[in-house]
């Protein structure tokens, strides 16, 4: 029975890693298709396609570059929609598998400590996806006379891509600060918390737990999530041109924050009991 439970737990964690990896891959593919669509809807491209449309009309369809452009644009939009749907499905499968893992951890021994460690494992995987996947996109577009739908500006950022942009623009010190408090410390906090699993019957348990607790005080992961949500609501519907959209990375990042907070609360209770 014990071997079966261990096999089930390992299998569920493997499934979580697969769904997390696939979510990241599909999200990256979605971003690539989005960038292609953006290029085709830029003002420069629309001016060029306006000329092609006129030439196609004057040549009675013999010069068909404009029709080909529309066909390719629709194909990219269909691919974009398919990737978005795939990301959503993978995210739901990740959440469902995580729930099964937590239920298995609880029903095996009815031990909140086991549930807490399962939460930490799920939280760590969620953090990796949340860091590497876009979390928010903001676009400004308008239906212009003659040109039609034209994209004026588009930005899609995640935690790591934001750090990379700050470094490329010369703000290496700010990138370093954000790297430490939004990436390194959250990962160290979760990793150190997970180490207590191997010292549950050791005097080191309390020491490891307090180290992770102090690391959590300096972590800015929860602050980062709040800042992103504020930016989302500030840019969503601010005017008719600007539209903000939450990307899947934010939900994984939020999942990390909530699961890690709850896990350390449960571990703290277990420590007090002992």
Short mmCIF file of C-alpha atoms in Angstrom, two decimals:
data_model
loop_
_atom_site.label_atom_id
_atom_site.label_comp_id
_atom_site.label_asym_id
_atom_site.label_seq_id
_atom_site.Cartn_x
_atom_site.Cartn_y
_atom_site.Cartn_z
CA UNK A 1 0.00 0.00 0.00
CA UNK A 2 2.81 2.38 0.91
CA UNK A 3 4.57 1.73 -2.40
CA UNK A 4 1.35 2.38 -4.28
CA UNK A 5 0.82 5.70 -2.50
CA UNK A 6 4.43 6.71 -3.17
CA UNK A 7 4.05 5.77 -6.84
CA UNK A 8 0.81 7.77 -7.06
CA UNK A 9 2.43 10.85 -5.49
CA UNK A 10 5.45 10.67 -7.79
CA UNK A 11 3.16 10.19 -10.80
CA UNK A 12 1.04 13.20 -9.86
CA UNK A 13 4.13 15.38 -9.42
CA UNK A 14 5.38 14.18 -12.81
CA UNK A 15 2.01 15.10 -14.31
CA UNK A 16 2.24 18.53 -12.68
CA UNK A 17 5.67 19.08 -14.25
CA UNK A 18 4.33 17.99 -17.65
CA UNK A 19 1.32 20.31 -17.49
CA UNK A 20 3.50 23.16 -16.25
CA UNK A 21 6.01 22.66 -19.07
CA UNK A 22 3.27 22.38 -21.69
CA UNK A 23 1.57 25.51 -20.35
CA UNK A 24 4.83 27.42 -20.70
CA UNK A 25 5.43 26.08 -24.22
CA UNK A 26 1.92 26.93 -25.41
CA UNK A 27 2.11 30.37 -23.80
CA UNK A 28 5.35 31.06 -25.67
CA UNK A 29 3.75 29.90 -28.92
CA UNK A 30 0.79 32.21 -28.22
CA UNK A 31 3.19 35.13 -27.76
CA UNK A 32 4.96 34.35 -31.05
CA UNK A 33 1.68 34.31 -32.95
CA UNK A 34 0.62 37.52 -31.20
CA UNK A 35 3.85 39.24 -32.24
CA UNK A 36 3.27 38.14 -35.84
CA UNK A 37 -0.26 39.55 -35.78
CA UNK A 38 1.01 42.78 -34.23
CA UNK A 39 3.52 43.20 -37.06
CA UNK A 40 0.78 42.70 -39.64
CA UNK A 41 -1.55 45.18 -37.90
CA UNK A 42 1.03 47.93 -37.42
CA UNK A 43 0.48 51.30 -39.07
CA UNK A 44 3.34 50.73 -41.54
CA UNK A 45 1.97 47.36 -42.57
CA UNK A 46 -1.56 48.73 -42.91
CA UNK A 47 -0.35 51.51 -45.22
CA UNK A 48 1.43 48.95 -47.36
CA UNK A 49 -1.63 46.69 -47.45
CA UNK A 50 -3.78 49.68 -48.39
CA UNK A 51 -1.64 50.06 -51.49
CA UNK A 52 -1.89 46.33 -52.19
CA UNK A 53 -5.67 46.48 -51.84
CA UNK A 54 -5.85 49.30 -54.36
CA UNK A 55 -3.60 47.43 -56.80
CA UNK A 56 -5.73 44.31 -56.41
CA UNK A 57 -8.87 46.29 -57.23
CA UNK A 58 -7.28 47.95 -60.24
CA UNK A 59 -5.91 44.64 -61.55
CA UNK A 60 -9.26 42.90 -61.03
CA UNK A 61 -7.72 40.39 -58.64
CA UNK A 62 -4.67 39.50 -60.74
CA UNK A 63 -2.40 41.12 -58.15
CA UNK A 64 -3.66 39.29 -55.05
CA UNK A 65 -1.13 40.17 -52.35
CA UNK A 66 -3.82 41.82 -50.24
CA UNK A 67 -6.04 38.71 -50.27
CA UNK A 68 -3.05 36.56 -49.36
CA UNK A 69 -2.26 38.94 -46.51
CA UNK A 70 -5.80 38.62 -45.12
CA UNK A 71 -5.72 34.84 -45.44
CA UNK A 72 -2.39 34.59 -43.62
CA UNK A 73 -3.59 37.02 -40.95
CA UNK A 74 -6.68 34.90 -40.31
CA UNK A 75 -4.52 31.78 -40.08
CA UNK A 76 -2.32 33.41 -37.46
CA UNK A 77 -5.40 34.52 -35.52
CA UNK A 78 -6.75 30.96 -35.57
CA UNK A 79 -3.42 29.62 -34.32
CA UNK A 80 -3.35 32.29 -31.62
CA UNK A 81 -6.83 31.28 -30.48
CA UNK A 82 -5.85 27.58 -30.49
CA UNK A 83 -2.77 28.24 -28.37
CA UNK A 84 -4.79 30.35 -25.93
CA UNK A 85 -7.30 27.51 -25.56
CA UNK A 86 -4.48 25.01 -25.06
CA UNK A 87 -2.94 27.16 -22.31
CA UNK A 88 -6.31 27.34 -20.56
CA UNK A 89 -6.78 23.57 -20.75
CA UNK A 90 -3.26 22.86 -19.45
CA UNK A 91 -3.76 25.32 -16.59
CA UNK A 92 -7.00 23.61 -15.57
CA UNK A 93 -5.33 20.19 -15.77
CA UNK A 94 -2.52 21.52 -13.59
CA UNK A 95 -5.03 22.77 -11.03
CA UNK A 96 -6.99 19.52 -11.07
CA UNK A 97 -3.86 17.42 -10.65
CA UNK A 98 -2.70 19.66 -7.80
CA UNK A 99 -6.04 19.16 -6.06
CA UNK A 100 -5.79 15.37 -6.46
CA UNK A 101 -2.30 15.47 -4.99
CA UNK A 102 -3.46 17.44 -1.95
CA UNK A 103 -6.39 15.07 -1.40
CA UNK A 104 -4.08 12.06 -1.64
CA UNK A 105 -1.65 13.64 0.84
CA UNK A 106 -4.50 14.20 3.28
CA UNK A 107 -6.30 10.86 3.01
CA UNK A 108 -3.08 8.85 3.25
CA UNK A 109 -2.37 9.73 6.89
CA UNK A 110 -4.74 12.65 7.64
CA UNK A 111 -1.63 14.66 8.47
CA UNK A 112 -1.70 18.41 7.81
CA UNK A 113 2.09 18.34 7.64
CA UNK A 114 1.95 16.05 4.60
CA UNK A 115 -0.56 18.39 2.97
CA UNK A 116 1.71 21.36 3.70
CA UNK A 117 4.70 19.72 2.02
CA UNK A 118 2.57 18.79 -0.98
CA UNK A 119 1.52 22.45 -1.14
CA UNK A 120 5.16 23.54 -1.10
CA UNK A 121 5.96 21.22 -4.00
CA UNK A 122 3.03 22.52 -6.02
CA UNK A 123 3.91 26.10 -5.06
CA UNK A 124 7.50 25.69 -6.27
CA UNK A 125 6.38 24.41 -9.67
CA UNK A 126 3.80 27.22 -9.89
CA UNK A 127 6.52 29.74 -9.10
CA UNK A 128 8.71 28.50 -11.95
CA UNK A 129 5.84 28.80 -14.44
CA UNK A 130 4.79 32.18 -13.04
CA UNK A 131 8.31 33.56 -13.41
CA UNK A 132 8.86 32.34 -16.97
CA UNK A 133 5.39 33.00 -18.43
CA UNK A 134 3.92 36.42 -19.36
CA UNK A 135 1.70 37.82 -16.63
CA UNK A 136 0.14 40.92 -18.18
CA UNK A 137 -0.29 42.40 -21.65
CA UNK A 138 -1.35 45.92 -22.57
CA UNK A 139 -2.30 46.99 -26.08
CA UNK A 140 -3.51 50.19 -27.67
CA UNK A 141 -5.42 49.88 -30.95
CA UNK A 142 -7.87 51.93 -32.99
CA UNK A 143 -9.99 51.52 -36.08
CA UNK A 144 -8.54 54.26 -38.31
CA UNK A 145 -10.15 55.62 -41.48
CA UNK A 146 -8.81 53.94 -44.64
CA UNK A 147 -6.27 51.86 -42.68
CA UNK A 148 -8.84 49.93 -40.63
CA UNK A 149 -7.88 48.14 -37.41
CA UNK A 150 -4.41 49.40 -36.46
CA UNK A 151 -2.34 48.41 -33.45
CA UNK A 152 -0.61 51.45 -31.99
CA UNK A 153 1.24 49.78 -29.12
CA UNK A 154 1.59 46.36 -27.52
CA UNK A 155 3.52 45.11 -24.50
CA UNK A 156 3.49 41.68 -22.91
CA UNK A 157 5.70 41.17 -19.88
CA UNK A 158 6.54 38.52 -17.33
CA UNK A 159 8.80 38.67 -14.32
CA UNK A 160 11.94 37.40 -16.06
CA UNK A 161 11.31 39.37 -19.27
CA UNK A 162 10.85 42.53 -17.18
CA UNK A 163 14.18 41.92 -15.47
CA UNK A 164 15.80 41.39 -18.86
CA UNK A 165 14.30 44.62 -20.21
CA UNK A 166 15.50 46.59 -17.18
CA UNK A 167 19.02 45.21 -17.60
CA UNK A 168 19.09 45.96 -21.35
CA UNK A 169 18.02 49.55 -20.68
CA UNK A 170 20.82 50.12 -18.18
CA UNK A 171 18.81 49.71 -14.97
CA UNK A 172 20.92 46.77 -13.83
CA UNK A 173 20.72 47.79 -10.17
CA UNK A 174 16.92 47.77 -10.23
CA UNK A 175 16.94 44.46 -12.11
CA UNK A 176 19.26 43.03 -9.45
CA UNK A 177 17.01 44.20 -6.59
CA UNK A 178 13.90 42.73 -8.22
CA UNK A 179 15.79 39.53 -9.03
CA UNK A 180 16.75 39.06 -5.39
CA UNK A 181 13.42 39.93 -3.80
CA UNK A 182 11.00 38.60 -6.44
CA UNK A 183 12.87 35.54 -7.72
CA UNK A 184 15.76 34.37 -5.53
CA UNK A 185 14.17 34.84 -2.10
CA UNK A 186 10.81 33.22 -2.98
CA UNK A 187 12.67 30.22 -4.41
CA UNK A 188 14.96 29.99 -1.38
CA UNK A 189 12.01 30.33 0.99
CA UNK A 190 10.15 27.45 -0.66
CA UNK A 191 13.28 25.30 -1.01
CA UNK A 192 14.31 25.77 2.64
CA UNK A 193 10.74 25.06 3.74
CA UNK A 194 10.84 21.85 1.74
CA UNK A 195 14.09 20.83 3.45
CA UNK A 196 12.22 20.57 6.74
CA UNK A 197 10.52 17.47 5.29
CA UNK A 198 13.82 15.59 5.66
CA UNK A 199 14.29 16.73 9.27
CA UNK A 200 10.77 16.32 10.66
CA UNK A 201 12.07 14.26 13.57
CA UNK A 202 15.25 16.28 13.97
CA UNK A 203 16.05 19.32 16.15
CA UNK A 204 16.93 21.07 12.87
CA UNK A 205 13.24 21.28 11.98
CA UNK A 206 12.59 24.42 13.98
CA UNK A 207 15.81 26.03 12.72
CA UNK A 208 14.98 25.39 9.06
CA UNK A 209 11.44 26.62 9.57
CA UNK A 210 12.56 29.89 11.16
CA UNK A 211 15.07 30.47 8.35
CA UNK A 212 12.34 30.07 5.73
CA UNK A 213 10.03 32.29 7.79
CA UNK A 214 12.61 35.11 7.84
CA UNK A 215 13.25 34.70 4.11
CA UNK A 216 9.52 35.08 3.54
CA UNK A 217 9.55 38.46 5.26
CA UNK A 218 11.92 39.80 2.60
CA UNK A 219 10.18 38.15 -0.33
CA UNK A 220 8.22 40.54 -2.54
CA UNK A 221 6.26 37.91 -4.46
CA UNK A 222 2.92 38.85 -2.89
CA UNK A 223 3.65 42.56 -3.36
CA UNK A 224 4.48 41.89 -7.00
CA UNK A 225 1.13 40.18 -7.58
CA UNK A 226 -0.75 43.09 -6.02
CA UNK A 227 1.20 45.57 -8.16
CA UNK A 228 0.34 43.65 -11.33
CA UNK A 229 -3.35 43.52 -10.42
CA UNK A 230 -3.32 47.28 -9.74
CA UNK A 231 -1.70 47.86 -13.13
CA UNK A 232 -4.33 45.65 -14.75
CA UNK A 233 -7.30 47.50 -13.30
CA UNK A 234 -5.65 50.86 -13.95
CA UNK A 235 -5.20 50.11 -17.66
CA UNK A 236 -8.36 48.09 -18.27
CA UNK A 237 -11.00 50.37 -19.65
CA UNK A 238 -9.07 53.54 -18.89
CA UNK A 239 -9.90 54.72 -22.39
CA UNK A 240 -11.23 53.30 -25.62
CA UNK A 241 -7.72 52.73 -26.99
CA UNK A 242 -6.07 50.81 -24.16
CA UNK A 243 -6.88 47.24 -23.21
CA UNK A 244 -5.13 45.21 -20.50
CA UNK A 245 -5.32 41.43 -20.32
CA UNK A 246 -4.12 39.08 -17.60
CA UNK A 247 -1.83 36.32 -18.87
CA UNK A 248 -1.59 32.80 -17.38
CA UNK A 249 1.69 33.53 -15.61
CA UNK A 250 -0.15 35.72 -13.11
CA UNK A 251 -2.47 32.90 -12.04
CA UNK A 252 0.48 30.57 -11.45
CA UNK A 253 2.31 33.32 -9.56
CA UNK A 254 -0.81 33.96 -7.48
CA UNK A 255 -1.13 30.22 -6.87
CA UNK A 256 2.43 30.17 -5.56
CA UNK A 257 1.76 33.05 -3.15
CA UNK A 258 -1.43 31.52 -1.73
CA UNK A 259 -0.12 27.94 -1.49
CA UNK A 260 3.18 28.93 0.12
CA UNK A 261 1.43 31.15 2.67
CA UNK A 262 -1.02 28.40 3.60
CA UNK A 263 1.71 25.75 3.68
CA UNK A 264 3.82 27.72 6.14
CA UNK A 265 0.78 28.38 8.30
CA UNK A 266 0.15 24.62 8.49
CA UNK A 267 3.82 23.87 9.16
CA UNK A 268 3.83 26.47 11.94
CA UNK A 269 0.89 24.73 13.61
CA UNK A 270 2.57 21.35 13.31
CA UNK A 271 5.74 22.76 14.84
CA UNK A 272 3.83 24.18 17.82
CA UNK A 273 2.17 20.82 18.44
CA UNK A 274 5.54 19.13 18.64
#
